[in-house]
CSV table of C-alpha atoms in Angstrom, one decimal:
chain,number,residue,atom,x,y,z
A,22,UNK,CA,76.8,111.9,86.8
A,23,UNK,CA,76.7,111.3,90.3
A,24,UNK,CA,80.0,110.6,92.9
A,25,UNK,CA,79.3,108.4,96.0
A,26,UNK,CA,82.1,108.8,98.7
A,27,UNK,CA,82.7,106.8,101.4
A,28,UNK,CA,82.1,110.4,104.2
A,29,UNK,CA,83.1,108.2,107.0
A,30,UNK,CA,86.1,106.0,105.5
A,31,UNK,CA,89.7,106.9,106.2
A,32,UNK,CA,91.7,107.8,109.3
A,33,UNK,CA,90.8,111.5,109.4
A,34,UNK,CA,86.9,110.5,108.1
A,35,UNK,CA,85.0,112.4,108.5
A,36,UNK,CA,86.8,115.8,108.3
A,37,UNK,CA,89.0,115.3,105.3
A,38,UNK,CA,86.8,113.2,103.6
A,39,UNK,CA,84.0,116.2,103.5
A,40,UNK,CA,87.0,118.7,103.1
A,41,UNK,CA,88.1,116.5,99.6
A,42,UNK,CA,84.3,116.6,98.7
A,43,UNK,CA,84.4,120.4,98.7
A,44,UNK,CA,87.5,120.6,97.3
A,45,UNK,CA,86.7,118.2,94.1
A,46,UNK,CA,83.8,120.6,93.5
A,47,UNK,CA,86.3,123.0,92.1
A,48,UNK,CA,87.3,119.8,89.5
A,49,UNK,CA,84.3,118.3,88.5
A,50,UNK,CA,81.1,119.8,87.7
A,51,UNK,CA,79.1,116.8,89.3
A,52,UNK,CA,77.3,116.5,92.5
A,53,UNK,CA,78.8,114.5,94.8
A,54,UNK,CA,76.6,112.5,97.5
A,55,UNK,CA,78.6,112.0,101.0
A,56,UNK,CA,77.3,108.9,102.4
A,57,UNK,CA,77.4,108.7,106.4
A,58,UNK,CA,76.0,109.8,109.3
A,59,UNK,CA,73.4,113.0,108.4
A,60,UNK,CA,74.0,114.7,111.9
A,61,UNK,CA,77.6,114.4,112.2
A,62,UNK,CA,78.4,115.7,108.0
A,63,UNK,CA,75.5,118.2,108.4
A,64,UNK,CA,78.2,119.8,111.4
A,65,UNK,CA,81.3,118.9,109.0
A,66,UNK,CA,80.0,120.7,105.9
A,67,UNK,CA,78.8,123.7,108.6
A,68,UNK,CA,81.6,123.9,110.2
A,69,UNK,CA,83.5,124.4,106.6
A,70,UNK,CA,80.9,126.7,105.4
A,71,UNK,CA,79.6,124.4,102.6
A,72,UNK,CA,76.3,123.7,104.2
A,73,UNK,CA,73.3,124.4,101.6
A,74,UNK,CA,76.2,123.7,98.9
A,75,UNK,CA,73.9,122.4,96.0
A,76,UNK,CA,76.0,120.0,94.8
A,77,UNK,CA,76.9,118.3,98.1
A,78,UNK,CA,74.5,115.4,99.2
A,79,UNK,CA,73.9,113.1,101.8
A,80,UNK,CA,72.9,109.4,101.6
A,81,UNK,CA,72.7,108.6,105.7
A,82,UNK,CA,74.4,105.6,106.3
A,83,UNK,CA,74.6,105.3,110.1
A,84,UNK,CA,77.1,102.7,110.6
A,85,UNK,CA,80.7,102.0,109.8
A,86,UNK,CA,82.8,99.5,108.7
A,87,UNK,CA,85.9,100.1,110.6
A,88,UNK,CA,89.5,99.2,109.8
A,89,UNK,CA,89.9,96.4,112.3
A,90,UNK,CA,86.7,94.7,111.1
A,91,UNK,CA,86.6,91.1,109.1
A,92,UNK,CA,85.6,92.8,106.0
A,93,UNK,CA,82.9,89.6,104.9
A,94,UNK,CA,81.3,89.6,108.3
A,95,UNK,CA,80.8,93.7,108.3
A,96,UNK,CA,79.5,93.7,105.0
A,97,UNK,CA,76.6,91.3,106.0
A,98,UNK,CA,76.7,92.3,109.6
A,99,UNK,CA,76.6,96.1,108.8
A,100,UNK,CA,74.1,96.9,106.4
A,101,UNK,CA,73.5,99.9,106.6
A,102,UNK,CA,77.4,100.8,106.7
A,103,UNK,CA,78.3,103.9,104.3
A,104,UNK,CA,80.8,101.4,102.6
A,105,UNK,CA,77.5,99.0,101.4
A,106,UNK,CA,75.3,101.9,101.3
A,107,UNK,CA,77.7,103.6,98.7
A,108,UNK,CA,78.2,100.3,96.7
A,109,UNK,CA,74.4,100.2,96.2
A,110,UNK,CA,73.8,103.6,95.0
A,111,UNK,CA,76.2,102.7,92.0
A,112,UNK,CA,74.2,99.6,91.8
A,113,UNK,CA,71.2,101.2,91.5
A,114,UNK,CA,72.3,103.3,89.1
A,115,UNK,CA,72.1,106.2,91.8
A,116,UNK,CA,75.6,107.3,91.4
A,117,UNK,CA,77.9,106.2,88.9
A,118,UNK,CA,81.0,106.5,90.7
A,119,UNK,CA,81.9,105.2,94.3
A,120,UNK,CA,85.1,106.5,96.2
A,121,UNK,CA,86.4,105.3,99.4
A,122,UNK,CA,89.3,105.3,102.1
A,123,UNK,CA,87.6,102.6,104.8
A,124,UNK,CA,88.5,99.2,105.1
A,125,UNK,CA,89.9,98.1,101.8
A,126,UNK,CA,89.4,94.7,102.3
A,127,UNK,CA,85.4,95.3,102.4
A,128,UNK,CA,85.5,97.7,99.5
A,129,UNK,CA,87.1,95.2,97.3
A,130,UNK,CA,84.9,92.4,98.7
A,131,UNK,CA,81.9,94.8,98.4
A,132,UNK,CA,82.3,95.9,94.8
A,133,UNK,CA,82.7,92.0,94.0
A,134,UNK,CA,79.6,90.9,95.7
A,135,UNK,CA,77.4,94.1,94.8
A,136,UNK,CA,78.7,95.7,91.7
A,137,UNK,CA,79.8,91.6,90.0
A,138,UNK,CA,82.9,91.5,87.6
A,139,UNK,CA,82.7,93.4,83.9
A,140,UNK,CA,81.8,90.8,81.2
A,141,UNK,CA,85.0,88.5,80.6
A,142,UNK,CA,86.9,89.6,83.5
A,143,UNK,CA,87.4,86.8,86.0
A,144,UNK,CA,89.2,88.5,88.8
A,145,UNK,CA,89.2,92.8,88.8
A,146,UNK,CA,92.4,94.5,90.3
A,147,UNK,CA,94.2,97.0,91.6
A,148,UNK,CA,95.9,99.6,89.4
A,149,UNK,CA,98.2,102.1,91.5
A,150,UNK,CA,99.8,104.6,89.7
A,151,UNK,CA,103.3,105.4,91.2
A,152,UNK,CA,106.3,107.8,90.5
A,153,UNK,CA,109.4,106.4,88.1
A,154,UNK,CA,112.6,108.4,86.9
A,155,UNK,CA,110.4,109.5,83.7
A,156,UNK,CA,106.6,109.4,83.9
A,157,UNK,CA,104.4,107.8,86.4
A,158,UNK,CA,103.7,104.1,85.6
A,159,UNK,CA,100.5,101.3,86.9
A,160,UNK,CA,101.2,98.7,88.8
A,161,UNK,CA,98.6,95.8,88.7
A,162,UNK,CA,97.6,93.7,90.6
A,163,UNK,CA,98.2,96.0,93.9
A,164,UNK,CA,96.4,93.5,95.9
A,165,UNK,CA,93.5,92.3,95.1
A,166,UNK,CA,94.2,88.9,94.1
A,167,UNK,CA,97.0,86.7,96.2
A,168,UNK,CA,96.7,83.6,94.1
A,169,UNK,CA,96.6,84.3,90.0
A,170,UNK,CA,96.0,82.1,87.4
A,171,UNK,CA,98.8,83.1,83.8
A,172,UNK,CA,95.3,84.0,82.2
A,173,UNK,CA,94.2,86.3,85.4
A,174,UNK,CA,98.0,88.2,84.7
A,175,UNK,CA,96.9,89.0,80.8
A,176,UNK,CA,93.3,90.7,82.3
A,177,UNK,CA,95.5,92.5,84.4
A,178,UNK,CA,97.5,93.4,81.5
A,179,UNK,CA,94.6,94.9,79.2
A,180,UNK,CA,93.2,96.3,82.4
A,181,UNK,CA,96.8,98.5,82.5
A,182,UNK,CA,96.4,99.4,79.0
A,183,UNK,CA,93.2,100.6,78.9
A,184,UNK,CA,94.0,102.7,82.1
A,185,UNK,CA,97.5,103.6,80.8
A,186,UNK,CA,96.7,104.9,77.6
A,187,UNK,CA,93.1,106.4,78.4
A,188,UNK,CA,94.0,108.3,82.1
A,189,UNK,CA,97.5,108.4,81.7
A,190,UNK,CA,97.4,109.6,78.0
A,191,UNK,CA,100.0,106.7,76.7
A,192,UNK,CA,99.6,106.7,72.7
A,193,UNK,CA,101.3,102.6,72.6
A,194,UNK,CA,102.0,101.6,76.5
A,195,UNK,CA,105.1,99.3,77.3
A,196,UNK,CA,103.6,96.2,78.9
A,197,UNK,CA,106.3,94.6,81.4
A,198,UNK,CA,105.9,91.1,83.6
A,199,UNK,CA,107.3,91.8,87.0
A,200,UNK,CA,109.8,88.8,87.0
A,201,UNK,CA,113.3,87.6,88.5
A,202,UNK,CA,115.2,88.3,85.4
A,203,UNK,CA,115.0,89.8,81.9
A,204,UNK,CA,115.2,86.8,80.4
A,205,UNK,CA,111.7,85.1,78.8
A,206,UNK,CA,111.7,81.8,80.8
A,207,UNK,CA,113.0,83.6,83.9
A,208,UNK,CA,110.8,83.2,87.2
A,209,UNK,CA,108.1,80.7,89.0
A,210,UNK,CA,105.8,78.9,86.8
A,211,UNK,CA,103.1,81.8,86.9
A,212,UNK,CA,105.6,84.4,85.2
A,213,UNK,CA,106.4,81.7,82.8
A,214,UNK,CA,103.4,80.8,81.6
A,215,UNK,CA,101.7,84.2,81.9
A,216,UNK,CA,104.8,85.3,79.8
A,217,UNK,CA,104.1,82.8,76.8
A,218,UNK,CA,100.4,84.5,77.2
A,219,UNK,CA,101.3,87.9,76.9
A,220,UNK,CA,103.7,87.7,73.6
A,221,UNK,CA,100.3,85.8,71.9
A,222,UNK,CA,98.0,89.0,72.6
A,223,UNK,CA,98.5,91.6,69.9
A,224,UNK,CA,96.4,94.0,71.4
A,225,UNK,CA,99.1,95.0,74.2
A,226,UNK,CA,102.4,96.2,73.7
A,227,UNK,CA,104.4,93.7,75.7
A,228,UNK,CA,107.9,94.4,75.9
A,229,UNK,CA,109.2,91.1,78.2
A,230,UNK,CA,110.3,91.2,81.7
A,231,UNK,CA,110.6,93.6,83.9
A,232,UNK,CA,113.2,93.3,87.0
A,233,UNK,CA,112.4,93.9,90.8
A,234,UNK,CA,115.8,96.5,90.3
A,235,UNK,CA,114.0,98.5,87.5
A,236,UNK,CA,111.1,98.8,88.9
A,237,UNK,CA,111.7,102.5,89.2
A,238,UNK,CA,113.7,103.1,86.0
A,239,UNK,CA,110.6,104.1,83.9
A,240,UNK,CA,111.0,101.0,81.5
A,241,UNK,CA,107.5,99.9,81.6
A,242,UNK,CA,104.0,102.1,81.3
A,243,UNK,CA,102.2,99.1,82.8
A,244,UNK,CA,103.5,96.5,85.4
A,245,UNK,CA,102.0,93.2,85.9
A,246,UNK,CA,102.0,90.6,88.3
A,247,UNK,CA,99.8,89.3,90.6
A,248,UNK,CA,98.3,90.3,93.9
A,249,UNK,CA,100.7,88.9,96.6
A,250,UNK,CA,103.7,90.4,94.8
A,251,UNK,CA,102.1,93.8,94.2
A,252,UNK,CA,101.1,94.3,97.1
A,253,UNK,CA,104.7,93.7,98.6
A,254,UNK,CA,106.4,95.7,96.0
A,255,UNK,CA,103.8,98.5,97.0
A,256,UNK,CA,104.7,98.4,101.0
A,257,UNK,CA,108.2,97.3,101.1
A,258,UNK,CA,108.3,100.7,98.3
A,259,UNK,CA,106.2,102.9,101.4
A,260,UNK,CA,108.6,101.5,103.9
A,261,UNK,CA,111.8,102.8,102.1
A,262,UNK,CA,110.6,105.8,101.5
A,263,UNK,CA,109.8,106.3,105.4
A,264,UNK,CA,112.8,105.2,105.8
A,265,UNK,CA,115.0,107.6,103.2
A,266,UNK,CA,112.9,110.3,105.0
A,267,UNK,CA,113.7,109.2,108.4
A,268,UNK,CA,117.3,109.4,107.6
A,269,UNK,CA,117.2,112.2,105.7
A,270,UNK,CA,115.6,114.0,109.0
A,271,UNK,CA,118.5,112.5,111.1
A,272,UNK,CA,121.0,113.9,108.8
A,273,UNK,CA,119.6,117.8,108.5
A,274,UNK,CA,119.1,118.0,112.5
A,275,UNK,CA,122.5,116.2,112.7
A,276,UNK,CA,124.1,120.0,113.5
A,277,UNK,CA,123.9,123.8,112.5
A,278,UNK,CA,125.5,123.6,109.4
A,279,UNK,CA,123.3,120.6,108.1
A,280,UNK,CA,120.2,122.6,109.5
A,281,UNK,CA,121.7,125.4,107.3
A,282,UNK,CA,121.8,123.1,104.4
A,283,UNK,CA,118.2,122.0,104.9
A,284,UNK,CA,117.5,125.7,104.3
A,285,UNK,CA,119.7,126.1,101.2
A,286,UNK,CA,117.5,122.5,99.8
A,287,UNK,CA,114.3,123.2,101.0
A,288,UNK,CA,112.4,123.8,98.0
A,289,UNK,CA,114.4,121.2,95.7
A,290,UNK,CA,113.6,118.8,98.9
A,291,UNK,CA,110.1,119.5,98.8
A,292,UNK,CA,109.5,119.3,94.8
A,293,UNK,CA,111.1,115.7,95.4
A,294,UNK,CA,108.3,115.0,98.1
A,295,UNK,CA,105.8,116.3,95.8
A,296,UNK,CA,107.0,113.8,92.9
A,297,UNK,CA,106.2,110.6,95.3
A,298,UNK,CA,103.3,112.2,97.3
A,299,UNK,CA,100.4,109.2,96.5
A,300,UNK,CA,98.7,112.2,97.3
A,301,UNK,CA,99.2,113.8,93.4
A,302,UNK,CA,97.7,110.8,92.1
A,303,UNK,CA,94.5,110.3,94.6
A,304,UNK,CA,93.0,106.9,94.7
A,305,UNK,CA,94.2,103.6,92.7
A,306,UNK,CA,91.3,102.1,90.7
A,307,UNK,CA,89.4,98.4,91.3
A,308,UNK,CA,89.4,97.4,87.9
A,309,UNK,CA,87.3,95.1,86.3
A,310,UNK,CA,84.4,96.0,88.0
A,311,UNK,CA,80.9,97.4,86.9
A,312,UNK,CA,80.9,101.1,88.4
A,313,UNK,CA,83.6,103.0,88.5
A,314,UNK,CA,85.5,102.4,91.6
A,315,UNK,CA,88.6,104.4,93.1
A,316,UNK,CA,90.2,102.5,96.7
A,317,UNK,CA,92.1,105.4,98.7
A,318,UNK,CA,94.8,105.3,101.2
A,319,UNK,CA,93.9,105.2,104.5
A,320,UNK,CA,95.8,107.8,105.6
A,321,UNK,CA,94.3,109.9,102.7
A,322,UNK,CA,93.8,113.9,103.4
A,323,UNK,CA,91.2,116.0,101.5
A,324,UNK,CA,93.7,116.3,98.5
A,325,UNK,CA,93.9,113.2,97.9
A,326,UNK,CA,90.0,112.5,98.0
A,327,UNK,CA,89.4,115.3,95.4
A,328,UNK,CA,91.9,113.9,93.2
A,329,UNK,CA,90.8,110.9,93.6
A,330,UNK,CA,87.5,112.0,92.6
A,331,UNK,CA,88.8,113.6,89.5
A,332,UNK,CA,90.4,110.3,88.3
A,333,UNK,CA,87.1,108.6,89.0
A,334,UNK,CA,84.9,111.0,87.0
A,335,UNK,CA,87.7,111.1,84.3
A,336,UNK,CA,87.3,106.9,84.1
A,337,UNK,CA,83.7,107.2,83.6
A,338,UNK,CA,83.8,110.1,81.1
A,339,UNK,CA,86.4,108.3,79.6
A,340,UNK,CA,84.6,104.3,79.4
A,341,UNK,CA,87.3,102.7,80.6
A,342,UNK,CA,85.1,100.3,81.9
A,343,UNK,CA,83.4,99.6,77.9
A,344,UNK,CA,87.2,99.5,76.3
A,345,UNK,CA,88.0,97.2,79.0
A,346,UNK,CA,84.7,95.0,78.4
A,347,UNK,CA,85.2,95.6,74.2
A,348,UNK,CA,89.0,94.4,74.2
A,349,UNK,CA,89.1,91.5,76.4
A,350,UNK,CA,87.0,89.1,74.0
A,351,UNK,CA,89.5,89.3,71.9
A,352,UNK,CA,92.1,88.7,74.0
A,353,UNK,CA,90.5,85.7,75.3
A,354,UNK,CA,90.6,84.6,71.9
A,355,UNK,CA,94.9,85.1,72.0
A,356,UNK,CA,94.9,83.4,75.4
A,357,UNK,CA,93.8,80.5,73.8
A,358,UNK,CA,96.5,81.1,71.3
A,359,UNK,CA,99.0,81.5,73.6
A,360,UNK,CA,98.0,77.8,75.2
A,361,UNK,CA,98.0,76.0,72.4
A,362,UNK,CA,101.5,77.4,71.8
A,363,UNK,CA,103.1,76.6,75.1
A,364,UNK,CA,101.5,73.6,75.0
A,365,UNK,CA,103.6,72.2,72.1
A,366,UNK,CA,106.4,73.9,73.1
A,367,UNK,CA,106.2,72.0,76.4
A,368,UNK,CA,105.4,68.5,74.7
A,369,UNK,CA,109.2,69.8,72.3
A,370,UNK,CA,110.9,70.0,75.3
A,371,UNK,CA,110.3,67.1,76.8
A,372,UNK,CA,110.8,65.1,73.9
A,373,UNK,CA,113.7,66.9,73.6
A,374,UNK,CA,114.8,65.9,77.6
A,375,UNK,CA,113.6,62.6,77.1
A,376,UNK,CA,116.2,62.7,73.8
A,377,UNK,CA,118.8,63.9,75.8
A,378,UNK,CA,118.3,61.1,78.7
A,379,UNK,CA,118.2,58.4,76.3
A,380,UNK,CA,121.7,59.4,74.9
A,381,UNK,CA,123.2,59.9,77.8
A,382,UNK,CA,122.4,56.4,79.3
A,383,UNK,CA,123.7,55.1,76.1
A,384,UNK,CA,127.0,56.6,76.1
A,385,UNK,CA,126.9,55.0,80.1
């Protein structure tokens, strides 16, 4: 197996990014092919004595697609950008597994248009893994997808279980619907009628609803929803913590005797940083794509690239990407289930309003 990774993608690219790189050799036994400028890694992997490192190889990929850029437009634009250049090598069946910190936008777009969607997955997705009071749990879809279809919600959810149970190591994981109340009908008329969906797909362990207030409470192995609600979960979750931390700062320089106290803490303060450092948990997956492909945070250092390389090899070794392909015929067959269902629950309903009308304006 073969890693491709993104050498000039990320805020501190190309330093950390070939620092990760050396790092994740000590994790994986593969070779791992930094795709970027030749010149300017050739001086990085010098300058950290890893030149002439066997395992470490360069694809040159002169050009880069920068944060800023529209990512369609640099994708056709910039051809020959390490982003593209490293889609294509998994394409070709080059390298196996691709791993980058640039421009999310293009890497999503990218593995769409280059890699093209497992069989039976209509829209791949996101999967970050993030802290809870008990074990770490997925959210999907981080982003990927703003506008969802019920049936894009229950990929999502197989997507989480494969992942879940496979990377994680969940034996049965809880499925939960990020919704507005515990309650089945609860929420717009996507939760709704992805809700209906999931309880028809015995393949998943869906335990209901799951509430924006117990998001953190551990309740759930997998949460689902769909891209434009992920995604603002997943920031307005960043900005807090910034924000606890900013407080938190004010309050230990606040006088001697709080400094004092930050001594006395500093270790139980720091094991609570650990426990939410995205760092821990590297990259978040692009499920539902053919390759293996891990989207990193921008602001990722080399630990967080060589875990994120970890998790990607692990996904591979593991076939996620089969079980995913495997299990979602079947669960195409329970969508259609599931629609049938709410369909005549629907047409009960409204014979049922239509009852209730009819009585009323008799009584009138």
């Amino acid at each position: 197996m073969r890693i491709a990774l993104d050498a000039m993608g990320g805020d501190y690219a190309p330093s950390e990014t070939v620092k990760g790189a050396i790092q994740a050799l000590k994790l994986v036994t593969h070779k791992i092919i930094l795709v970027g400028d030749r010149e300017i890694l050739e001086q990085e992997l010098d300058r950290f004595g890893a030149k002439g490192e066997p395992r470490l190889l360069i694809k040159h990929a002169p050009e880069v697609i920068k944060m800023d850029d529209q990512p369609l437009v640099a994708l056709r634009k910039k051809r020959r950008s390490s982003i593209r250049m490293g889609l294509e090598l998994v394409k070709s069946g080059a390298a196996q597994v691709f791993v980058s910190a640039g421009n999310t936008g293009a890497v999503m777009l990218g593995a769409k248009m280059i890699l093209g969607s497992l069989k039976g997955i209509s829209r791949p997705a996101i999967a970050v893994t993030l802290p809870s009071k008990k074990d770490p749990f997925v959210l999907i879809d981080a982003g990927a997808n703003v506008d969802s279809k019920p049936e894009n919600l229950v990929e999502f959810a197989i997507m989480g279980h494969i992942y879940a149970r496979h990377i994680l190591g969940r034996e049965n994981p809880r499925i939960g619907l990020l919704s507005i109340g515990e309650e089945d009908l609860k929420g717009n008329g996507l939760t709704k009628n992805a809700f209906m969906l999931l309880k028809a797909v015995p393949q998943i362990n869906f335990i209901g609803n799951v509430e924006g207030k117990e998001f953190y409470e551990g309740k759930a192995d997998v949460v689902v929803c769909d891209g434009f609600v992920g995604n603002l979960a997943l920031k307005i979750s960043e900005s807090a913590s910034s924000f606890i931390s900013h407080l938190l700062g004010d309050v230990f320089r606040a006088s001697i005797f709080t400094k004092l106290a930050y001594l006395l803490l500093r270790k139980r303060l720091k094991g609570l940083r650990e426990k939410v450092d995205y760092r821990a948990f590297g990259g978040a997956p692009l499920l539902g794509v053919r390759g293996t492909c891990i989207i990193c945070h921008g602001s990722s250092n080399a630990e967080a690239i060589a875990n994120a390389i970890k998790v990607a090899v692990e996904m591979a070794e593991k076939h996620v990407n089969e079980r995913i392909e495997a299990n979602i015929e079947a669960v195409h067959e329970a969508i259609g289930v599931g629609k049938s269902l709410w369909k005549q629950l629907r047409g009960k309903l409204t014979q049922f309003k239509d009852f209730i009308e009819e009585e009323s304006g008799g009584e009138e």
